[in-house]
Coordinates of N, CA and C in Angstrom, one line a residue:
M40 N 66.1 136.9 -38.1 CA 65.0 135.5 -39.0 C 63.7 136.0 -38.1
N41 N 64.1 136.3 -37.1 CA 62.6 136.4 -35.9 C 61.9 137.6 -36.0
T42 N 62.1 138.8 -37.0 CA 61.3 139.0 -37.7 C 59.8 139.1 -38.4
M43 N 60.6 137.6 -38.8 CA 59.3 137.3 -39.6 C 57.4 137.1 -38.5
Q44 N 56.7 137.2 -39.4 CA 55.6 137.3 -38.1 C 55.4 136.1 -37.5
G45 N 54.5 136.7 -36.5 CA 54.1 135.5 -35.2 C 53.4 134.6 -35.4
Y46 N 53.3 133.7 -35.1 CA 51.4 132.9 -35.2 C 51.3 132.2 -33.8
E47 N 49.8 132.1 -33.6 CA 49.8 131.5 -32.0 C 49.5 130.4 -32.6
N48 N 50.1 129.5 -33.2 CA 49.5 128.5 -33.9 C 50.6 127.1 -32.7
F49 N 50.0 126.8 -31.7 CA 50.7 126.5 -30.3 C 50.2 124.6 -30.6
T50 N 49.5 123.7 -31.5 CA 49.2 122.8 -31.3 C 49.5 122.7 -33.1
Y51 N 49.6 121.8 -33.9 CA 49.5 121.3 -35.2 C 49.4 119.9 -35.6
E52 N 48.9 119.6 -36.9 CA 48.9 118.3 -36.7 C 49.6 117.5 -38.2
L53 N 50.2 116.8 -37.5 CA 51.1 115.6 -38.8 C 50.8 114.2 -38.3
D54 N 50.7 113.6 -39.2 CA 50.9 111.9 -39.0 C 50.8 111.4 -38.5
G55 N 48.8 111.9 -38.6 CA 47.9 111.3 -37.0 C 48.1 111.2 -35.5
N56 N 49.0 112.5 -35.3 CA 50.0 112.8 -34.1 C 49.6 114.4 -33.8
L57 N 49.0 114.9 -32.8 CA 49.0 116.4 -32.1 C 50.3 117.2 -31.6
Y58 N 51.1 117.7 -32.6 CA 52.5 118.1 -32.5 C 52.0 119.6 -31.1
I59 N 53.1 119.3 -30.4 CA 53.0 120.7 -29.4 C 53.8 121.6 -29.1
N60 N 53.8 122.7 -29.6 CA 54.5 124.4 -30.0 C 54.9 125.3 -28.7
L61 N 55.4 125.0 -28.2 CA 55.7 125.7 -27.0 C 56.2 127.0 -27.0
T62 N 57.5 127.0 -28.1 CA 58.5 128.2 -27.9 C 59.3 128.6 -29.1
S63 N 59.9 129.5 -29.6 CA 60.6 129.4 -30.7 C 61.9 130.0 -30.1
K64 N 62.1 129.6 -29.1 CA 63.9 129.8 -28.6 C 64.6 128.5 -28.4
C65 N 66.0 128.4 -28.8 CA 66.4 127.5 -29.0 C 68.2 127.3 -28.4
T66 N 68.5 126.2 -27.8 CA 70.2 126.7 -27.3 C 70.5 126.0 -28.6
N67 N 70.2 125.6 -29.5 CA 71.0 125.2 -30.7 C 70.3 126.4 -31.6
D68 N 71.8 126.4 -33.0 CA 71.4 126.9 -33.8 C 71.7 126.2 -34.9
C69 N 70.9 125.2 -35.5 CA 71.8 124.4 -36.4 C 71.8 124.8 -37.7
T70 N 72.8 124.7 -38.5 CA 72.8 125.1 -40.2 C 72.1 124.3 -40.4
F71 N 71.7 123.1 -40.6 CA 70.4 122.4 -41.4 C 69.1 122.9 -40.8
C72 N 68.2 123.4 -40.2 CA 67.6 124.1 -39.6 C 66.5 124.4 -40.4
V73 N 65.6 123.6 -40.5 CA 64.0 123.8 -41.4 C 63.9 125.6 -41.4
R74 N 63.8 126.2 -39.8 CA 63.4 127.1 -39.8 C 64.1 128.5 -40.3
N75 N 65.5 127.9 -40.3 CA 66.5 129.4 -41.2 C 66.4 129.3 -42.1
E76 N 65.4 128.5 -43.0 CA 64.9 128.3 -44.4 C 63.6 129.2 -45.1
K77 N 62.3 128.8 -43.7 CA 61.2 129.1 -44.3 C 60.9 128.9 -42.9
A78 N 59.2 129.6 -43.2 CA 58.5 130.1 -41.5 C 57.6 129.1 -41.9
D79 N 57.5 128.2 -42.2 CA 56.2 127.3 -42.1 C 57.0 125.7 -42.2
Y80 N 56.7 124.7 -41.6 CA 56.9 122.9 -41.5 C 55.3 122.1 -42.2
F81 N 55.8 121.5 -43.2 CA 54.5 121.4 -44.0 C 53.2 121.5 -43.9
G82 N 53.6 123.5 -44.3 CA 52.1 124.3 -44.4 C 51.7 124.8 -43.1
H83 N 52.7 124.5 -42.0 CA 51.8 124.8 -40.5 C 53.2 126.0 -40.1
K84 N 52.5 127.3 -39.7 CA 53.9 128.4 -39.6 C 53.8 128.0 -38.0
L85 N 54.9 127.9 -37.5 CA 55.4 127.8 -36.3 C 55.7 128.3 -35.4
W86 N 56.6 129.7 -36.0 CA 57.2 130.9 -35.4 C 55.8 131.5 -34.1
L87 N 56.0 131.7 -33.4 CA 55.4 132.1 -32.6 C 54.9 133.7 -32.1
A88 N 54.4 133.9 -32.1 CA 54.1 135.7 -32.1 C 54.0 135.9 -30.2
R89 N 54.3 134.9 -29.8 CA 54.2 134.7 -28.5 C 54.0 133.4 -27.7
E90 N 54.4 133.4 -26.5 CA 54.6 131.5 -26.4 C 53.6 131.4 -25.3
P91 N 53.0 130.3 -25.4 CA 51.4 129.5 -24.8 C 51.7 129.6 -23.0
K92 N 50.3 129.5 -22.8 CA 50.6 129.5 -21.2 C 49.7 127.6 -21.2
A93 N 49.9 127.3 -20.3 CA 49.4 125.3 -19.8 C 48.1 125.5 -20.2
E94 N 47.4 126.7 -19.6 CA 45.7 126.3 -20.0 C 45.4 126.6 -21.5
E95 N 46.1 127.4 -21.9 CA 45.8 127.7 -23.3 C 46.2 126.7 -24.1
V96 N 46.9 125.5 -24.5 CA 47.4 124.0 -24.7 C 46.5 123.7 -24.0
I97 N 45.9 123.2 -23.2 CA 45.3 122.3 -22.6 C 43.9 122.7 -23.2
A98 N 43.6 124.0 -23.4 CA 42.6 123.8 -24.1 C 42.1 123.3 -25.3
R99 N 43.2 123.2 -26.3 CA 43.6 122.9 -27.8 C 43.8 121.3 -28.1
L100 N 43.9 120.4 -26.7 CA 43.0 119.4 -26.8 C 42.1 119.0 -26.8
P101 N 42.4 117.7 -27.9 CA 40.5 117.1 -28.6 C 40.0 116.3 -26.6
E102 N 38.9 116.8 -26.4 CA 37.8 116.0 -26.3 C 38.5 114.5 -25.6
D103 N 38.4 114.0 -27.1 CA 38.7 112.6 -27.1 C 40.0 112.1 -26.9
I104 N 41.0 112.2 -25.8 CA 42.5 112.1 -26.3 C 42.7 111.1 -27.5
G105 N 42.2 109.9 -27.4 CA 42.5 109.1 -28.4 C 42.6 109.6 -29.9
A106 N 42.1 110.4 -30.2 CA 42.4 110.8 -31.5 C 43.3 111.1 -32.2
Y107 N 44.4 110.8 -31.2 CA 46.1 111.1 -32.0 C 46.7 110.3 -31.4
R108 N 47.6 109.7 -32.0 CA 48.6 108.4 -31.4 C 49.6 108.5 -30.4
E109 N 50.0 109.9 -30.9 CA 50.9 110.5 -29.6 C 50.5 112.0 -29.6
Y110 N 51.1 112.6 -28.3 CA 51.0 114.4 -28.0 C 52.5 114.3 -28.2
V111 N 53.4 114.8 -29.2 CA 54.7 115.0 -29.1 C 55.1 116.9 -28.9
F112 N 55.9 117.3 -27.9 CA 56.5 118.6 -28.1 C 57.4 118.5 -28.9
C113 N 57.1 119.7 -29.7 CA 57.9 119.9 -30.9 C 57.7 120.6 -31.8
G114 N 58.7 121.6 -32.1 CA 58.2 123.4 -33.1 C 59.2 123.6 -33.5
F115 N 59.3 125.2 -33.5 CA 60.5 126.2 -34.2 C 61.5 125.8 -32.7
G116 N 61.1 125.3 -31.8 CA 62.2 125.8 -30.6 C 62.4 124.7 -29.9
E117 N 63.5 124.2 -28.9 CA 63.7 123.6 -28.0 C 62.2 123.3 -26.7
P118 N 61.6 122.8 -26.7 CA 60.5 121.8 -26.0 C 60.7 122.5 -24.6
T119 N 61.8 121.9 -23.9 CA 62.5 121.9 -22.5 C 63.0 123.7 -21.9
I120 N 62.9 124.0 -23.0 CA 62.6 125.5 -22.5 C 61.6 125.5 -21.5
K121 N 60.7 125.4 -22.3 CA 59.4 126.0 -21.3 C 58.7 124.8 -20.6
L122 N 60.0 124.3 -19.8 CA 60.3 123.1 -18.8 C 58.3 122.9 -17.9
P123 N 58.2 124.0 -17.2 CA 57.0 123.6 -16.5 C 55.5 124.0 -16.7
V124 N 55.5 124.3 -18.5 CA 53.9 124.5 -19.2 C 54.5 122.8 -19.8
L125 N 55.4 122.7 -20.2 CA 55.1 121.2 -20.8 C 55.5 119.9 -19.6
L126 N 55.8 120.0 -18.8 CA 55.2 119.5 -17.8 C 53.7 119.6 -17.3
E127 N 52.9 120.4 -17.6 CA 51.2 120.9 -16.6 C 51.1 120.1 -17.9
V128 N 51.1 120.4 -19.2 CA 50.2 119.8 -20.6 C 50.3 118.4 -20.8
A129 N 51.9 117.7 -20.1 CA 52.0 116.5 -20.3 C 51.3 115.7 -19.3
R130 N 51.1 116.3 -17.9 CA 50.2 115.5 -16.9 C 49.2 115.5 -17.0
E131 N 48.7 116.4 -17.5 CA 46.7 116.3 -18.5 C 46.9 115.5 -19.2
I132 N 47.5 115.4 -20.1 CA 47.2 114.6 -21.4 C 47.5 112.6 -21.0
K133 N 48.3 112.9 -19.7 CA 48.3 111.0 -19.4 C 47.5 111.0 -18.8
R134 N 46.9 112.2 -17.2 CA 45.9 111.6 -16.3 C 44.4 111.7 -17.7
R135 N 44.4 112.0 -18.7 CA 43.3 111.4 -19.9 C 43.7 110.3 -20.8
G136 N 45.1 109.8 -20.5 CA 45.3 108.2 -21.0 C 45.9 108.4 -22.4
G137 N 46.9 109.6 -23.0 CA 47.6 109.5 -23.8 C 48.6 109.2 -23.7
T138 N 49.5 109.0 -25.1 CA 50.8 109.1 -24.9 C 51.7 110.2 -25.6
T139 N 52.5 110.5 -24.5 CA 53.3 111.4 -24.9 C 54.5 111.5 -25.3
R140 N 55.2 112.1 -26.0 CA 56.5 112.6 -26.4 C 57.3 113.6 -26.4
I141 N 58.5 113.7 -26.3 CA 59.4 115.4 -27.0 C 60.2 114.8 -27.7
N142 N 60.5 115.9 -28.9 CA 61.6 115.5 -29.9 C 62.5 116.8 -29.1
T143 N 63.7 116.4 -28.7 CA 64.4 117.8 -27.8 C 66.1 117.2 -28.6
N144 N 66.5 118.5 -28.0 CA 68.3 118.9 -28.4 C 69.0 118.2 -27.0
G145 N 68.3 117.3 -26.6 CA 68.8 116.7 -24.8 C 69.7 117.5 -23.9
Q146 N 69.3 118.8 -24.1 CA 70.1 119.9 -23.0 C 69.3 120.1 -22.2
A147 N 68.2 119.3 -21.9 CA 67.2 119.8 -20.5 C 68.3 120.3 -19.6
N148 N 68.9 119.2 -18.9 CA 69.8 119.3 -17.7 C 70.6 120.5 -17.8
M149 N 71.4 120.9 -18.8 CA 72.0 121.7 -18.6 C 71.3 123.1 -18.7
I150 N 70.3 123.8 -19.6 CA 69.4 124.3 -19.4 C 69.1 124.8 -18.2
W151 N 68.4 123.7 -17.2 CA 68.0 124.0 -16.2 C 69.0 124.0 -14.9
K152 N 70.4 123.6 -15.2 CA 71.8 123.2 -14.4 C 70.7 122.3 -12.9
R153 N 69.9 121.4 -13.8 CA 69.6 119.9 -12.4 C 69.4 119.1 -13.5
D154 N 69.4 118.4 -12.7 CA 68.4 116.4 -13.2 C 66.8 116.6 -13.0
V155 N 66.8 117.1 -14.2 CA 65.3 117.2 -14.9 C 64.3 115.7 -14.9
T156 N 65.1 114.8 -15.2 CA 64.4 113.5 -15.8 C 64.1 112.9 -15.0
G157 N 63.6 113.0 -13.9 CA 62.7 112.6 -12.7 C 61.4 113.0 -12.8
E158 N 61.3 114.2 -13.4 CA 60.2 114.8 -13.2 C 59.7 114.7 -14.9
L159 N 60.8 114.5 -16.0 CA 60.0 113.9 -17.1 C 59.1 112.7 -17.4
A160 N 59.9 111.7 -16.7 CA 59.3 110.8 -16.5 C 58.4 110.2 -15.8
A161 N 57.7 111.3 -15.2 CA 56.2 111.0 -14.7 C 55.3 111.1 -15.4
V162 N 55.6 112.0 -16.6 CA 54.5 112.4 -17.6 C 54.7 112.0 -19.1
I163 N 56.1 111.5 -19.4 CA 56.3 111.9 -20.5 C 56.8 110.1 -21.2
D164 N 56.3 109.6 -21.8 CA 56.6 108.1 -22.4 C 57.6 107.9 -23.7
K165 N 57.7 108.6 -24.3 CA 59.1 108.4 -25.2 C 59.8 110.1 -25.1
I166 N 61.2 110.0 -25.1 CA 62.4 111.3 -26.5 C 63.2 110.5 -27.4
N167 N 62.7 111.4 -27.7 CA 64.0 111.4 -29.3 C 65.2 112.6 -28.8
V168 N 66.3 112.1 -28.8 CA 66.9 112.9 -28.6 C 68.0 113.4 -30.0
S169 N 67.8 114.0 -30.6 CA 68.7 114.4 -31.8 C 70.2 114.6 -31.2
L170 N 70.8 113.2 -31.7 CA 72.6 113.0 -31.8 C 72.9 113.7 -32.9
N171 N 72.4 113.9 -34.1 CA 73.5 114.7 -35.2 C 74.3 114.1 -35.9
E172 N 75.5 114.0 -34.7 CA 77.1 114.3 -35.5 C 77.7 112.7 -34.6
A173 N 78.9 112.2 -34.8 CA 79.2 111.3 -34.1 C 80.7 112.1 -33.1
T174 N 81.1 112.8 -32.8 CA 81.6 113.8 -32.2 C 81.4 115.6 -31.6
A175 N 81.9 115.2 -30.5 CA 81.9 116.7 -30.1 C 82.2 118.0 -30.7
Q176 N 83.3 117.8 -31.3 CA 83.6 119.1 -32.6 C 82.9 118.8 -33.7
D177 N 82.8 118.1 -34.2 CA 81.3 117.9 -35.6 C 80.3 118.2 -35.0
Y178 N 79.6 118.3 -33.8 CA 77.8 118.4 -33.1 C 77.8 119.8 -32.9
A179 N 79.6 121.0 -32.7 CA 80.2 121.6 -31.9 C 79.6 122.7 -33.1
A180 N 80.0 122.1 -34.5 CA 79.3 123.0 -35.7 C 78.9 122.8 -36.3
L181 N 78.4 121.6 -36.5 CA 77.0 122.1 -36.8 C 75.8 122.3 -36.1
C182 N 75.9 122.1 -35.0 CA 74.1 122.8 -34.7 C 75.1 123.7 -33.3
R183 N 76.1 124.5 -33.7 CA 76.2 125.8 -32.9 C 75.8 125.8 -31.1
P184 N 75.8 125.0 -30.6 CA 75.6 125.0 -29.2 C 75.5 126.1 -28.1
A185 N 74.6 126.5 -27.5 CA 75.1 127.6 -26.5 C 75.6 126.8 -25.6
F186 N 76.0 125.5 -25.4 CA 76.9 125.5 -24.5 C 78.3 124.8 -24.7
G187 N 78.6 125.0 -26.1 CA 79.8 124.5 -27.1 C 80.1 123.1 -27.0
E188 N 81.1 122.5 -27.0 CA 81.9 121.6 -27.1 C 81.0 120.4 -26.1
A189 N 80.5 121.2 -24.8 CA 80.2 120.4 -23.6 C 78.6 119.6 -23.6
A190 N 78.2 120.5 -24.9 CA 76.8 119.9 -25.4 C 76.6 118.6 -25.9
F191 N 77.7 118.0 -26.3 CA 77.1 116.5 -26.9 C 77.6 115.6 -25.6
A192 N 78.5 115.7 -24.7 CA 78.7 114.9 -23.4 C 77.2 114.9 -22.8
G193 N 76.8 116.0 -23.0 CA 75.6 116.6 -21.9 C 73.9 115.7 -22.6
L194 N 74.4 115.7 -23.7 CA 73.3 115.2 -24.2 C 72.8 114.0 -24.3
Q195 N 74.0 112.8 -24.0 CA 74.2 111.6 -23.8 C 73.6 111.6 -22.4
E196 N 74.4 112.1 -21.8 CA 74.3 111.8 -20.2 C 72.6 111.7 -19.7
F197 N 72.3 113.0 -20.4 CA 70.5 113.0 -20.5 C 70.0 111.6 -20.8
A198 N 70.3 111.6 -22.1 CA 69.4 110.1 -22.7 C 69.7 109.1 -21.7
K199 N 70.9 108.6 -20.9 CA 71.2 107.7 -20.3 C 70.2 107.9 -19.1
L200 N 70.3 108.9 -18.2 CA 69.4 109.5 -17.5 C 67.7 108.6 -17.9
C201 N 67.2 109.1 -19.1 CA 66.0 108.6 -19.4 C 65.9 107.7 -19.5
A202 N 66.4 106.7 -20.0 CA 66.3 105.6 -20.2 C 66.5 105.0 -19.2
E203 N 67.3 105.3 -17.5 CA 67.4 104.5 -16.8 C 66.0 105.1 -15.9
K204 N 65.3 105.7 -15.9 CA 64.0 105.9 -15.0 C 63.3 105.4 -16.3
G205 N 63.7 104.5 -17.2 CA 62.5 103.9 -18.2 C 61.5 104.6 -19.1
I206 N 61.9 106.0 -19.3 CA 61.2 106.7 -20.4 C 61.8 105.8 -21.6
D207 N 61.2 105.6 -23.1 CA 61.6 105.0 -24.2 C 61.9 106.3 -25.0
T208 N 63.7 105.9 -24.9 CA 64.3 106.5 -24.9 C 65.1 106.9 -26.6
W209 N 65.8 107.4 -27.4 CA 66.8 106.6 -28.4 C 66.9 108.3 -29.0
F210 N 68.2 108.2 -29.3 CA 68.8 109.0 -30.4 C 68.5 109.0 -31.8
S211 N 68.4 110.3 -32.6 CA 67.9 109.8 -34.2 C 69.6 110.5 -34.7
V212 N 69.8 110.6 -35.7 CA 70.6 110.6 -37.1 C 70.0 110.8 -38.2
V213 N 70.5 111.7 -39.3 CA 70.0 111.6 -40.4 C 70.6 111.0 -41.4
D214 N 70.6 110.2 -42.4 CA 71.2 109.8 -43.2 C 72.1 109.9 -43.7
V215 N 72.0 111.4 -43.9 CA 73.1 111.8 -44.9 C 74.7 112.0 -43.8
I216 N 74.5 111.5 -43.1 CA 76.0 111.8 -42.7 C 76.9 110.6 -43.0
G217 N 76.6 109.9 -43.7 CA 77.8 108.8 -43.9 C 77.8 107.5 -42.7
E218 N 78.2 105.9 -43.3 CA 77.7 104.9 -42.6 C 78.7 104.5 -41.8
E219 N 79.8 105.4 -42.0 CA 80.5 105.2 -40.9 C 80.7 106.5 -39.6
K220 N 80.0 107.3 -39.7 CA 79.5 108.4 -38.3 C 78.2 107.5 -38.3
I221 N 77.7 107.1 -38.7 CA 76.2 106.0 -38.5 C 76.7 105.1 -37.8
E222 N 77.8 104.6 -37.4 CA 78.2 103.2 -36.8 C 78.9 104.0 -35.7
A223 N 79.1 105.0 -35.7 CA 80.0 105.4 -34.5 C 78.8 106.4 -33.6
C224 N 77.7 106.8 -34.2 CA 76.6 106.9 -33.5 C 75.5 105.6 -32.6
R225 N 76.0 105.0 -33.3 CA 75.4 103.2 -32.8 C 76.1 102.6 -31.6
A226 N 77.2 103.3 -31.7 CA 78.7 102.6 -30.6 C 78.0 104.0 -29.6
I227 N 77.3 105.0 -29.5 CA 77.4 106.0 -28.5 C 76.0 105.6 -27.9
A228 N 75.5 105.4 -28.6 CA 73.8 105.1 -28.4 C 73.7 103.5 -27.5
R229 N 74.3 102.6 -28.0 CA 74.5 101.6 -26.8 C 75.5 101.6 -25.7
A230 N 76.4 102.3 -25.6 CA 77.2 103.2 -24.3 C 76.5 103.8 -23.7
C231 N 74.9 104.3 -23.7 CA 74.1 105.6 -23.7 C 72.7 104.6 -23.2
G232 N 72.3 103.4 -23.4 CA 71.8 102.2 -23.2 C 70.6 102.8 -23.9
V233 N 70.4 103.2 -25.2 CA 69.8 103.7 -25.6 C 69.2 103.1 -27.1
T234 N 68.5 103.5 -28.2 CA 68.7 103.0 -29.3 C 68.9 104.4 -30.6
L235 N 69.3 103.4 -31.6 CA 69.4 104.6 -32.7 C 68.9 104.8 -33.7
R236 N 68.1 105.6 -34.3 CA 67.0 105.9 -35.4 C 67.9 106.5 -36.3
V237 N 67.6 105.9 -37.8 CA 68.2 106.5 -38.9 C 67.2 107.3 -39.6
R238 N 67.0 108.8 -39.5 CA 65.9 109.5 -40.2 C 66.8 109.6 -42.0
A239 N 65.3 109.4 -43.4 CA 66.1 110.0 -44.2 C 65.8 112.1 -44.2
Y240 N 66.6 112.5 -44.6 CA 67.2 114.0 -44.6 C 65.6 114.4 -45.2
I241 N 65.0 115.3 -45.1 CA 64.1 116.2 -45.0 C 64.6 117.5 -46.0
G242 N 64.6 117.3 -47.2 CA 65.2 118.9 -47.6 C 64.4 119.9 -47.7

């Protein structure tokens, strides 16, 4: 799939937010991922020809930071893979008074082999962690993480640490997993001290 033509869409607009696309790399290979089906998302071509430097992203931020509700680190890849760039861009957005969010698989601490949640808490307002499933086994089958079944406990610990440091943190699941699994996910969220948001499946 990486043979697809690459673009330099480091930012894209959606629903009144500016999305920041730092990488096409991911530690998951989710069976349902939109990038497996097509090269674009709501008309935005997100496969990157190269990864941007922080200053290139900052150059694409609007002069009036209030032009967007939120600045969301989210693209075809896992944004925390590019943690130093993410932190630098987020720092600039916060300096100007913007609201920052990360949509993540929650594996940042596993990727960096240390607790990075303190660094995130300094510049990130909100974190949406994709929980996706109710058990480690089901998560591994659905998301095919590089870290195997351990990723499921890892993302829960990450969310818990983010919430403890004052980041507005929640888990998200898609409604197609069914009510029984959603209830199990609610219990996981409660145990981690975060909320659960159930999203409608986008085909």
